[in-house]
CSV table of C-alpha atoms and ligand atoms in Angstrom, one decimal:
chain,number,residue,atom,x,y,z
A,1,MET,CA,-156.2,-58.7,-152.4
A,2,SER,CA,-157.1,-58.9,-155.5
A,3,ILE,CA,-157.8,-59.7,-159.1
A,4,ARG,CA,-157.5,-57.3,-163.0
A,5,ILE,CA,-159.5,-59.1,-166.2
A,6,ASP,CA,-157.5,-58.1,-169.7
A,7,GLU,CA,-161.2,-57.9,-171.9
A,8,ASN,CA,-158.1,-57.8,-175.2
A,9,LYS,CA,-156.7,-60.7,-173.8
A,10,CYS,CA,-160.3,-62.7,-172.2
A,11,VAL,CA,-161.5,-64.6,-175.0
A,12,GLY,CA,-165.4,-66.0,-173.0
A,13,CYS,CA,-164.3,-69.1,-172.1
A,14,PHE,CA,-165.5,-68.4,-168.5
A,15,GLN,CA,-163.7,-70.9,-166.5
A,16,CYS,CA,-162.7,-68.2,-164.1
A,17,ILE,CA,-166.2,-67.7,-163.8
A,18,SER,CA,-166.8,-71.6,-162.7
A,19,VAL,CA,-163.7,-71.7,-160.0
A,20,CYS,CA,-164.4,-68.7,-158.1
A,21,PRO,CA,-165.9,-69.9,-154.6
A,22,GLY,CA,-167.0,-66.5,-153.6
A,23,SER,CA,-168.8,-65.9,-157.6
A,24,LEU,CA,-166.7,-62.4,-157.6
A,25,ILE,CA,-166.8,-63.4,-161.6
A,26,LYS,CA,-169.3,-62.4,-164.1
A,27,GLU,CA,-170.2,-62.4,-167.3
A,28,ARG,CA,-171.3,-59.3,-169.4
A,29,ASP,CA,-170.8,-58.7,-173.2
A,30,GLY,CA,-168.6,-62.4,-174.0
A,31,LYS,CA,-165.9,-61.1,-171.3
A,32,ALA,CA,-165.1,-62.2,-167.7
A,33,PHE,CA,-165.5,-59.1,-164.8
A,34,VAL,CA,-164.2,-58.6,-161.2
A,35,LYS,CA,-168.1,-57.7,-159.9
A,36,TYR,CA,-166.9,-57.6,-156.7
A,37,PRO,CA,-163.0,-56.9,-156.3
A,38,ARG,CA,-162.5,-56.1,-152.9
A,39,ASP,CA,-164.2,-59.3,-152.0
A,40,CYS,CA,-161.3,-61.3,-153.2
A,41,TRP,CA,-159.7,-63.0,-150.4
A,42,GLY,CA,-156.6,-63.8,-153.6
A,43,CYS,CA,-157.2,-67.3,-154.3
A,44,VAL,CA,-155.8,-67.3,-157.2
A,45,SER,CA,-158.2,-69.8,-158.8
A,46,CYS,CA,-158.8,-67.4,-161.1
A,47,VAL,CA,-155.3,-66.8,-162.3
A,48,LYS,CA,-154.3,-70.5,-162.8
A,49,GLU,CA,-157.5,-71.7,-164.7
A,50,CYS,CA,-157.1,-69.3,-167.6
A,51,ARG,CA,-155.3,-70.4,-170.2
A,52,ALA,CA,-155.4,-66.4,-172.4
A,53,ALA,CA,-153.3,-65.9,-169.3
A,54,ALA,CA,-155.7,-62.6,-169.4
A,55,ILE,CA,-156.2,-62.8,-165.1
A,56,GLU,CA,-153.5,-60.4,-163.1
A,57,PHE,CA,-153.3,-61.1,-159.6
A,58,TYR,CA,-151.7,-57.3,-157.4
A,59,LEU,CA,-149.3,-58.5,-155.0
A,60,GLY,CA,-149.5,-56.4,-152.3
A,61,ALA,CA,-147.5,-54.6,-150.2
A,62,ASP,CA,-149.0,-57.0,-147.2
A,63,ILE,CA,-147.8,-60.5,-148.8
A,64,GLY,CA,-144.1,-58.7,-149.8
A,65,GLY,CA,-145.1,-57.9,-153.3
A,66,ASN,CA,-145.4,-54.2,-153.0
A,67,GLY,CA,-147.6,-53.7,-156.4
A,68,GLY,CA,-146.1,-56.3,-158.3
A,69,THR,CA,-148.7,-58.6,-160.8
A,70,MET,CA,-149.0,-62.2,-161.6
A,71,ASN,CA,-150.7,-64.3,-164.1
A,72,VAL,CA,-150.1,-67.5,-165.7
A,73,SER,CA,-149.2,-69.2,-169.0
A,74,TYR,CA,-149.4,-72.2,-170.6
A,75,GLU,CA,-146.6,-74.5,-172.0
A,76,GLY,CA,-148.2,-78.3,-172.6
A,77,ASP,CA,-148.3,-79.1,-168.6
A,78,ILE,CA,-146.4,-76.2,-167.4
A,79,LEU,CA,-147.6,-73.9,-165.8
A,80,HIS,CA,-145.4,-70.2,-165.9
A,81,TRP,CA,-146.0,-68.0,-162.9
A,82,ASN,CA,-145.3,-64.9,-164.1
A,83,ILE,CA,-144.1,-61.9,-162.1
A,84,THR,CA,-143.9,-59.0,-162.6
A,85,LYS,CA,-142.4,-56.8,-160.0
A,86,ASN,CA,-143.1,-53.2,-159.4
A,87,ASP,CA,-139.7,-52.3,-160.8
A,88,GLY,CA,-140.7,-53.7,-164.1
A,89,THR,CA,-138.1,-57.1,-163.5
A,90,VAL,CA,-139.7,-60.5,-164.2
A,91,MET,CA,-139.5,-63.7,-162.3
A,92,VAL,CA,-141.0,-67.3,-163.7
A,93,ILE,CA,-141.2,-69.9,-162.0
A,94,ASP,CA,-142.5,-73.3,-163.5
A,95,VAL,CA,-144.7,-75.5,-162.0
A,96,ASN,CA,-145.8,-79.3,-163.4
A,97,SER,CA,-149.0,-79.8,-163.5
A,98,LYS,CA,-148.5,-83.0,-163.5
A,99,ASN,CA,-146.7,-83.1,-160.4
A,100,SER,CA,-149.3,-80.7,-158.9
A,101,ASN,CA,-150.4,-83.1,-157.0
A,102,LYS,CA,-147.5,-84.7,-154.9
A,103,TYR,CA,-145.8,-83.6,-151.9
B,201,SF4,S1,-160.4,-68.1,-167.6
B,201,SF4,FE1,-160.2,-65.9,-168.8
B,201,SF4,S2,-160.2,-66.3,-170.7
B,201,SF4,FE2,-161.7,-67.4,-169.4
B,201,SF4,S3,-163.0,-65.6,-169.5
B,201,SF4,FE3,-162.2,-65.7,-167.5
B,201,SF4,S4,-160.9,-64.1,-168.1
B,201,SF4,FE4,-161.9,-65.0,-170.0
B,202,SF4,S1,-158.6,-64.8,-156.7
B,202,SF4,FE1,-160.0,-66.5,-155.7
B,202,SF4,S2,-161.5,-64.9,-154.4
B,202,SF4,FE2,-160.7,-63.9,-155.6
B,202,SF4,S3,-161.7,-63.8,-157.4
B,202,SF4,FE3,-159.9,-64.9,-158.2
B,202,SF4,S4,-161.3,-67.0,-158.1
B,202,SF4,FE4,-162.3,-65.5,-157.1
């Protein structure tokens, strides 16, 4: 599993660095980059924290994603989990962050 950070979208807030439990993301020239991509275990904490939608998570075949990607965009309290499938189609799952701790 791995992520990709789009330097053009990254605004250098470094929230991703502070939440990565493996310290896999580092800072370079005011932008975040993944220094140890092979060590990423796909917790998606960094993806969720990035308010600039700069981080994409690869949906590998091992989790049924077959090469698609996923990122998050915010609209108030709503998180849009944007899933782009390998055929280019997009699926969006909306989650209200205020309900994130409800079961
Ligand atoms: S959270 Fe997003 S915008 Fe902030 S440093 Fe990381 S990649 Fe860049
Ligand atoms: S998905 Fe999790 S383990 Fe991988 S880089 Fe992001 S925060 Fe770190």
